[in-house]
Amino acid sequence: PFRISGTSMKEITVEGLLQEYLYADGKEVTPTSEVNEKAEKVVKLKFSKEILEEGKHYSVSYQKNTHKGTATITFKGIETGGYTGTKKMTFKILAQPVNDANIELVGVTLGENGVYEVPYMKGGVKPAITVTTKNGTDLVYGTDYTVTYKDNDKVDKEAVLTVRGKGNYTGS
């Protein structure tokens, strides 16, 4: 007779994996590659007191981790490292707030009083804008945000422009 050795990945404890992460401007959200200020991995896999090493004891893959929604992370045991099978977990990717974004009016002059001066247009003024996230990604009108205007058809009245996040972005 012989004994089969190895530990099932289902017996592994995963520490540091959050339930929610923010959308990363179309880049993959990969919690297992995050490190802290000491350059230590934030997400750790453990069996008993042993901390497992990626590439030696297990491999990692992701599904649906580039947009808002539920992503899946799969830890697959490496048999030569003593681990077998897989452990799947999920986390949510939340829409990124646009209230952190940089919004610029295009082709509009900032007046001496600190207010943008826009010439009157019949039917209302709708100046072009650019919206850029704090990570430097330019957002696309209609896909990532919408714009509404208030009091934009009256001379000498302060008009209001509101940007609202859409899709992978949220807030205003």
JSON list of N, CA and C in Angstrom, two decimals, residues 108-164:
[
{"chain": "A", "resi": 108, "resn": "VAL", "atom": "N", "xyz": [-12.83, 77.88, -23.29]},
{"chain": "A", "resi": 108, "resn": "VAL", "atom": "CA", "xyz": [-13.53, 78.88, -22.48]},
{"chain": "A", "resi": 108, "resn": "VAL", "atom": "C", "xyz": [-12.50, 79.63, -21.64]},
{"chain": "A", "resi": 109, "resn": "THR", "atom": "N", "xyz": [-12.68, 80.94, -21.52]},
{"chain": "A", "resi": 109, "resn": "THR", "atom": "CA", "xyz": [-11.73, 81.77, -20.80]},
{"chain": "A", "resi": 109, "resn": "THR", "atom": "C", "xyz": [-12.19, 82.00, -19.37]},
{"chain": "A", "resi": 110, "resn": "LEU", "atom": "N", "xyz": [-11.24, 81.92, -18.45]},
{"chain": "A", "resi": 110, "resn": "LEU", "atom": "CA", "xyz": [-11.53, 82.20, -17.05]},
{"chain": "A", "resi": 110, "resn": "LEU", "atom": "C", "xyz": [-11.43, 83.71, -16.87]},
{"chain": "A", "resi": 111, "resn": "GLY", "atom": "N", "xyz": [-12.53, 84.32, -16.43]},
{"chain": "A", "resi": 111, "resn": "GLY", "atom": "CA", "xyz": [-12.57, 85.77, -16.25]},
{"chain": "A", "resi": 111, "resn": "GLY", "atom": "C", "xyz": [-11.79, 86.22, -15.03]},
{"chain": "A", "resi": 112, "resn": "GLU", "atom": "N", "xyz": [-11.59, 87.53, -14.93]},
{"chain": "A", "resi": 112, "resn": "GLU", "atom": "CA", "xyz": [-10.84, 88.11, -13.81]},
{"chain": "A", "resi": 112, "resn": "GLU", "atom": "C", "xyz": [-11.51, 87.83, -12.47]},
{"chain": "A", "resi": 113, "resn": "ASN", "atom": "N", "xyz": [-12.82, 87.66, -12.50]},
{"chain": "A", "resi": 113, "resn": "ASN", "atom": "CA", "xyz": [-13.58, 87.41, -11.27]},
{"chain": "A", "resi": 113, "resn": "ASN", "atom": "C", "xyz": [-13.56, 85.93, -10.86]},
{"chain": "A", "resi": 114, "resn": "GLY", "atom": "N", "xyz": [-12.80, 85.10, -11.60]},
{"chain": "A", "resi": 114, "resn": "GLY", "atom": "CA", "xyz": [-12.71, 83.68, -11.27]},
{"chain": "A", "resi": 114, "resn": "GLY", "atom": "C", "xyz": [-13.85, 82.85, -11.82]},
{"chain": "A", "resi": 115, "resn": "VAL", "atom": "N", "xyz": [-14.70, 83.46, -12.67]},
{"chain": "A", "resi": 115, "resn": "VAL", "atom": "CA", "xyz": [-15.83, 82.76, -13.28]},
{"chain": "A", "resi": 115, "resn": "VAL", "atom": "C", "xyz": [-15.56, 82.63, -14.78]},
{"chain": "A", "resi": 116, "resn": "TYR", "atom": "N", "xyz": [-15.85, 81.48, -15.33]},
{"chain": "A", "resi": 116, "resn": "TYR", "atom": "CA", "xyz": [-15.68, 81.27, -16.76]},
{"chain": "A", "resi": 116, "resn": "TYR", "atom": "C", "xyz": [-16.66, 82.16, -17.54]},
{"chain": "A", "resi": 117, "resn": "GLU", "atom": "N", "xyz": [-16.16, 82.83, -18.55]},
{"chain": "A", "resi": 117, "resn": "GLU", "atom": "CA", "xyz": [-16.99, 83.70, -19.38]},
{"chain": "A", "resi": 117, "resn": "GLU", "atom": "C", "xyz": [-17.27, 82.98, -20.70]},
{"chain": "A", "resi": 118, "resn": "VAL", "atom": "N", "xyz": [-18.56, 82.77, -20.97]},
{"chain": "A", "resi": 118, "resn": "VAL", "atom": "CA", "xyz": [-18.98, 82.07, -22.18]},
{"chain": "A", "resi": 118, "resn": "VAL", "atom": "C", "xyz": [-19.98, 82.96, -22.92]},
{"chain": "A", "resi": 119, "resn": "PRO", "atom": "N", "xyz": [-19.78, 83.21, -24.21]},
{"chain": "A", "resi": 119, "resn": "PRO", "atom": "CA", "xyz": [-20.72, 84.06, -24.95]},
{"chain": "A", "resi": 119, "resn": "PRO", "atom": "C", "xyz": [-22.10, 83.41, -25.06]},
{"chain": "A", "resi": 120, "resn": "TYR", "atom": "N", "xyz": [-23.13, 84.25, -25.05]},
{"chain": "A", "resi": 120, "resn": "TYR", "atom": "CA", "xyz": [-24.52, 83.81, -25.17]},
{"chain": "A", "resi": 120, "resn": "TYR", "atom": "C", "xyz": [-24.74, 83.08, -26.49]},
{"chain": "A", "resi": 121, "resn": "MET", "atom": "N", "xyz": [-25.54, 82.03, -26.43]},
{"chain": "A", "resi": 121, "resn": "MET", "atom": "CA", "xyz": [-25.97, 81.31, -27.64]},
{"chain": "A", "resi": 121, "resn": "MET", "atom": "C", "xyz": [-27.46, 81.01, -27.48]},
{"chain": "A", "resi": 122, "resn": "LYS", "atom": "N", "xyz": [-28.22, 81.28, -28.52]},
{"chain": "A", "resi": 122, "resn": "LYS", "atom": "CA", "xyz": [-29.64, 80.98, -28.49]},
{"chain": "A", "resi": 122, "resn": "LYS", "atom": "C", "xyz": [-29.83, 79.48, -28.28]},
{"chain": "A", "resi": 123, "resn": "GLY", "atom": "N", "xyz": [-30.72, 79.10, -27.39]},
{"chain": "A", "resi": 123, "resn": "GLY", "atom": "CA", "xyz": [-30.97, 77.69, -27.10]},
{"chain": "A", "resi": 123, "resn": "GLY", "atom": "C", "xyz": [-30.12, 77.17, -25.94]},
{"chain": "A", "resi": 124, "resn": "GLY", "atom": "N", "xyz": [-29.18, 77.98, -25.44]},
{"chain": "A", "resi": 124, "resn": "GLY", "atom": "CA", "xyz": [-28.38, 77.58, -24.28]},
{"chain": "A", "resi": 124, "resn": "GLY", "atom": "C", "xyz": [-26.94, 77.25, -24.65]},
{"chain": "A", "resi": 125, "resn": "VAL", "atom": "N", "xyz": [-26.06, 77.64, -23.78]},
{"chain": "A", "resi": 125, "resn": "VAL", "atom": "CA", "xyz": [-24.64, 77.40, -23.96]},
{"chain": "A", "resi": 125, "resn": "VAL", "atom": "C", "xyz": [-24.28, 76.03, -23.38]},
{"chain": "A", "resi": 126, "resn": "LYS", "atom": "N", "xyz": [-23.57, 75.24, -24.16]},
{"chain": "A", "resi": 126, "resn": "LYS", "atom": "CA", "xyz": [-23.12, 73.91, -23.70]},
{"chain": "A", "resi": 126, "resn": "LYS", "atom": "C", "xyz": [-21.64, 73.76, -24.05]},
{"chain": "A", "resi": 127, "resn": "PRO", "atom": "N", "xyz": [-20.77, 74.35, -23.22]},
{"chain": "A", "resi": 127, "resn": "PRO", "atom": "CA", "xyz": [-19.34, 74.28, -23.53]},
{"chain": "A", "resi": 127, "resn": "PRO", "atom": "C", "xyz": [-18.83, 72.83, -23.49]},
{"chain": "A", "resi": 128, "resn": "ALA", "atom": "N", "xyz": [-17.90, 72.55, -24.38]},
{"chain": "A", "resi": 128, "resn": "ALA", "atom": "CA", "xyz": [-17.28, 71.22, -24.40]},
{"chain": "A", "resi": 128, "resn": "ALA", "atom": "C", "xyz": [-16.43, 71.06, -23.14]},
{"chain": "A", "resi": 129, "resn": "ILE", "atom": "N", "xyz": [-16.35, 69.85, -22.64]},
{"chain": "A", "resi": 129, "resn": "ILE", "atom": "CA", "xyz": [-15.53, 69.58, -21.46]},
{"chain": "A", "resi": 129, "resn": "ILE", "atom": "C", "xyz": [-14.68, 68.34, -21.68]},
{"chain": "A", "resi": 130, "resn": "THR", "atom": "N", "xyz": [-13.63, 68.23, -20.88]},
{"chain": "A", "resi": 130, "resn": "THR", "atom": "CA", "xyz": [-12.86, 66.99, -20.80]},
{"chain": "A", "resi": 130, "resn": "THR", "atom": "C", "xyz": [-12.92, 66.54, -19.34]},
{"chain": "A", "resi": 131, "resn": "VAL", "atom": "N", "xyz": [-13.03, 65.25, -19.14]},
{"chain": "A", "resi": 131, "resn": "VAL", "atom": "CA", "xyz": [-13.07, 64.68, -17.80]},
{"chain": "A", "resi": 131, "resn": "VAL", "atom": "C", "xyz": [-11.94, 63.66, -17.72]},
{"chain": "A", "resi": 132, "resn": "THR", "atom": "N", "xyz": [-11.04, 63.88, -16.77]},
{"chain": "A", "resi": 132, "resn": "THR", "atom": "CA", "xyz": [-9.87, 63.01, -16.60]},
{"chain": "A", "resi": 132, "resn": "THR", "atom": "C", "xyz": [-9.83, 62.50, -15.17]},
{"chain": "A", "resi": 133, "resn": "THR", "atom": "N", "xyz": [-9.68, 61.18, -14.99]},
{"chain": "A", "resi": 133, "resn": "THR", "atom": "CA", "xyz": [-9.61, 60.63, -13.64]},
{"chain": "A", "resi": 133, "resn": "THR", "atom": "C", "xyz": [-8.30, 61.02, -12.98]},
{"chain": "A", "resi": 134, "resn": "LYS", "atom": "N", "xyz": [-8.23, 60.83, -11.66]},
{"chain": "A", "resi": 134, "resn": "LYS", "atom": "CA", "xyz": [-7.00, 61.15, -10.94]},
{"chain": "A", "resi": 134, "resn": "LYS", "atom": "C", "xyz": [-5.84, 60.25, -11.39]},
{"chain": "A", "resi": 135, "resn": "ASN", "atom": "N", "xyz": [-6.15, 59.13, -12.06]},
{"chain": "A", "resi": 135, "resn": "ASN", "atom": "CA", "xyz": [-5.11, 58.24, -12.60]},
{"chain": "A", "resi": 135, "resn": "ASN", "atom": "C", "xyz": [-4.69, 58.63, -14.01]},
{"chain": "A", "resi": 136, "resn": "GLY", "atom": "N", "xyz": [-5.31, 59.71, -14.56]},
{"chain": "A", "resi": 136, "resn": "GLY", "atom": "CA", "xyz": [-4.92, 60.21, -15.88]},
{"chain": "A", "resi": 136, "resn": "GLY", "atom": "C", "xyz": [-5.68, 59.63, -17.05]},
{"chain": "A", "resi": 137, "resn": "THR", "atom": "N", "xyz": [-6.76, 58.90, -16.79]},
{"chain": "A", "resi": 137, "resn": "THR", "atom": "CA", "xyz": [-7.56, 58.33, -17.87]},
{"chain": "A", "resi": 137, "resn": "THR", "atom": "C", "xyz": [-8.61, 59.33, -18.33]},
{"chain": "A", "resi": 138, "resn": "ASP", "atom": "N", "xyz": [-8.65, 59.61, -19.65]},
{"chain": "A", "resi": 138, "resn": "ASP", "atom": "CA", "xyz": [-9.68, 60.48, -20.20]},
{"chain": "A", "resi": 138, "resn": "ASP", "atom": "C", "xyz": [-10.97, 59.70, -20.34]},
{"chain": "A", "resi": 139, "resn": "LEU", "atom": "N", "xyz": [-12.05, 60.22, -19.76]},
{"chain": "A", "resi": 139, "resn": "LEU", "atom": "CA", "xyz": [-13.34, 59.54, -19.83]},
{"chain": "A", "resi": 139, "resn": "LEU", "atom": "C", "xyz": [-14.06, 59.90, -21.13]},
{"chain": "A", "resi": 140, "resn": "VAL", "atom": "N", "xyz": [-14.95, 59.02, -21.54]},
{"chain": "A", "resi": 140, "resn": "VAL", "atom": "CA", "xyz": [-15.68, 59.17, -22.79]},
{"chain": "A", "resi": 140, "resn": "VAL", "atom": "C", "xyz": [-17.12, 59.59, -22.49]},
{"chain": "A", "resi": 141, "resn": "TYR", "atom": "N", "xyz": [-17.53, 60.73, -23.10]},
{"chain": "A", "resi": 141, "resn": "TYR", "atom": "CA", "xyz": [-18.89, 61.21, -22.93]},
{"chain": "A", "resi": 141, "resn": "TYR", "atom": "C", "xyz": [-19.87, 60.16, -23.46]},
{"chain": "A", "resi": 142, "resn": "GLY", "atom": "N", "xyz": [-20.93, 59.91, -22.70]},
{"chain": "A", "resi": 142, "resn": "GLY", "atom": "CA", "xyz": [-21.95, 58.95, -23.11]},
{"chain": "A", "resi": 142, "resn": "GLY", "atom": "C", "xyz": [-21.67, 57.53, -22.63]},
{"chain": "A", "resi": 143, "resn": "THR", "atom": "N", "xyz": [-20.39, 57.18, -22.53]},
{"chain": "A", "resi": 143, "resn": "THR", "atom": "CA", "xyz": [-20.01, 55.85, -22.03]},
{"chain": "A", "resi": 143, "resn": "THR", "atom": "C", "xyz": [-19.68, 55.91, -20.54]},
{"chain": "A", "resi": 144, "resn": "ASP", "atom": "N", "xyz": [-18.85, 56.90, -20.17]},
{"chain": "A", "resi": 144, "resn": "ASP", "atom": "CA", "xyz": [-18.37, 57.01, -18.79]},
{"chain": "A", "resi": 144, "resn": "ASP", "atom": "C", "xyz": [-19.08, 58.10, -17.99]},
{"chain": "A", "resi": 145, "resn": "TYR", "atom": "N", "xyz": [-19.67, 59.08, -18.67]},
{"chain": "A", "resi": 145, "resn": "TYR", "atom": "CA", "xyz": [-20.35, 60.16, -17.96]},
{"chain": "A", "resi": 145, "resn": "TYR", "atom": "C", "xyz": [-21.40, 60.84, -18.85]},
{"chain": "A", "resi": 146, "resn": "THR", "atom": "N", "xyz": [-22.31, 61.55, -18.20]},
{"chain": "A", "resi": 146, "resn": "THR", "atom": "CA", "xyz": [-23.28, 62.39, -18.88]},
{"chain": "A", "resi": 146, "resn": "THR", "atom": "C", "xyz": [-23.14, 63.81, -18.31]},
{"chain": "A", "resi": 147, "resn": "VAL", "atom": "N", "xyz": [-23.68, 64.78, -19.03]},
{"chain": "A", "resi": 147, "resn": "VAL", "atom": "CA", "xyz": [-23.62, 66.17, -18.60]},
{"chain": "A", "resi": 147, "resn": "VAL", "atom": "C", "xyz": [-25.01, 66.77, -18.64]},
{"chain": "A", "resi": 148, "resn": "THR", "atom": "N", "xyz": [-25.38, 67.50, -17.60]},
{"chain": "A", "resi": 148, "resn": "THR", "atom": "CA", "xyz": [-26.62, 68.27, -17.60]},
{"chain": "A", "resi": 148, "resn": "THR", "atom": "C", "xyz": [-26.28, 69.73, -17.33]},
{"chain": "A", "resi": 149, "resn": "TYR", "atom": "N", "xyz": [-27.11, 70.62, -17.82]},
{"chain": "A", "resi": 149, "resn": "TYR", "atom": "CA", "xyz": [-26.90, 72.07, -17.68]},
{"chain": "A", "resi": 149, "resn": "TYR", "atom": "C", "xyz": [-28.12, 72.69, -17.02]},
{"chain": "A", "resi": 150, "resn": "LYS", "atom": "N", "xyz": [-27.89, 73.73, -16.25]},
{"chain": "A", "resi": 150, "resn": "LYS", "atom": "CA", "xyz": [-28.97, 74.47, -15.61]},
{"chain": "A", "resi": 150, "resn": "LYS", "atom": "C", "xyz": [-28.67, 75.95, -15.77]},
{"chain": "A", "resi": 151, "resn": "ASP", "atom": "N", "xyz": [-29.70, 76.74, -16.09]},
{"chain": "A", "resi": 151, "resn": "ASP", "atom": "CA", "xyz": [-29.57, 78.19, -16.26]},
{"chain": "A", "resi": 151, "resn": "ASP", "atom": "C", "xyz": [-28.50, 78.55, -17.29]},
{"chain": "A", "resi": 152, "resn": "ASN", "atom": "N", "xyz": [-28.37, 77.75, -18.33]},
{"chain": "A", "resi": 152, "resn": "ASN", "atom": "CA", "xyz": [-27.34, 78.00, -19.35]},
{"chain": "A", "resi": 152, "resn": "ASN", "atom": "C", "xyz": [-27.88, 78.78, -20.55]},
{"chain": "A", "resi": 153, "resn": "ASP", "atom": "N", "xyz": [-29.09, 79.35, -20.40]},
{"chain": "A", "resi": 153, "resn": "ASP", "atom": "CA", "xyz": [-29.68, 80.09, -21.50]},
{"chain": "A", "resi": 153, "resn": "ASP", "atom": "C", "xyz": [-30.06, 81.53, -21.13]},
{"chain": "A", "resi": 154, "resn": "LYS", "atom": "N", "xyz": [-29.50, 82.02, -20.02]},
{"chain": "A", "resi": 154, "resn": "LYS", "atom": "CA", "xyz": [-29.82, 83.36, -19.55]},
{"chain": "A", "resi": 154, "resn": "LYS", "atom": "C", "xyz": [-28.54, 84.19, -19.43]},
{"chain": "A", "resi": 155, "resn": "VAL", "atom": "N", "xyz": [-28.57, 85.40, -19.98]},
{"chain": "A", "resi": 155, "resn": "VAL", "atom": "CA", "xyz": [-27.42, 86.31, -19.90]},
{"chain": "A", "resi": 155, "resn": "VAL", "atom": "C", "xyz": [-27.24, 86.78, -18.45]},
{"chain": "A", "resi": 156, "resn": "ASP", "atom": "N", "xyz": [-25.99, 86.90, -18.03]},
{"chain": "A", "resi": 156, "resn": "ASP", "atom": "CA", "xyz": [-25.61, 87.38, -16.69]},
{"chain": "A", "resi": 156, "resn": "ASP", "atom": "C", "xyz": [-26.13, 86.50, -15.56]},
{"chain": "A", "resi": 157, "resn": "LYS", "atom": "N", "xyz": [-26.48, 85.29, -15.85]},
{"chain": "A", "resi": 157, "resn": "LYS", "atom": "CA", "xyz": [-26.90, 84.33, -14.84]},
{"chain": "A", "resi": 157, "resn": "LYS", "atom": "C", "xyz": [-25.79, 83.28, -14.73]},
{"chain": "A", "resi": 158, "resn": "GLU", "atom": "N", "xyz": [-25.50, 82.84, -13.53]},
{"chain": "A", "resi": 158, "resn": "GLU", "atom": "CA", "xyz": [-24.46, 81.82, -13.37]},
{"chain": "A", "resi": 158, "resn": "GLU", "atom": "C", "xyz": [-25.03, 80.46, -13.73]},
{"chain": "A", "resi": 159, "resn": "ALA", "atom": "N", "xyz": [-24.51, 79.87, -14.80]},
{"chain": "A", "resi": 159, "resn": "ALA", "atom": "CA", "xyz": [-24.96, 78.56, -15.26]},
{"chain": "A", "resi": 159, "resn": "ALA", "atom": "C", "xyz": [-24.26, 77.46, -14.47]},
{"chain": "A", "resi": 160, "resn": "VAL", "atom": "N", "xyz": [-24.91, 76.33, -14.40]},
{"chain": "A", "resi": 160, "resn": "VAL", "atom": "CA", "xyz": [-24.35, 75.18, -13.67]},
{"chain": "A", "resi": 160, "resn": "VAL", "atom": "C", "xyz": [-24.24, 74.00, -14.62]},
{"chain": "A", "resi": 161, "resn": "LEU", "atom": "N", "xyz": [-23.10, 73.36, -14.61]},
{"chain": "A", "resi": 161, "resn": "LEU", "atom": "CA", "xyz": [-22.83, 72.17, -15.41]},
{"chain": "A", "resi": 161, "resn": "LEU", "atom": "C", "xyz": [-22.61, 71.02, -14.43]},
{"chain": "A", "resi": 162, "resn": "THR", "atom": "N", "xyz": [-23.33, 69.91, -14.59]},
{"chain": "A", "resi": 162, "resn": "THR", "atom": "CA", "xyz": [-23.18, 68.77, -13.69]},
{"chain": "A", "resi": 162, "resn": "THR", "atom": "C", "xyz": [-22.74, 67.54, -14.49]},
{"chain": "A", "resi": 163, "resn": "VAL", "atom": "N", "xyz": [-21.65, 66.92, -14.05]},
{"chain": "A", "resi": 163, "resn": "VAL", "atom": "CA", "xyz": [-21.15, 65.69, -14.66]},
{"chain": "A", "resi": 163, "resn": "VAL", "atom": "C", "xyz": [-21.56, 64.53, -13.75]},
{"chain": "A", "resi": 164, "resn": "ARG", "atom": "N", "xyz": [-22.20, 63.51, -14.35]},
{"chain": "A", "resi": 164, "resn": "ARG", "atom": "CA", "xyz": [-22.61, 62.32, -13.60]},
{"chain": "A", "resi": 164, "resn": "ARG", "atom": "C", "xyz": [-21.93, 61.09, -14.18]}
]
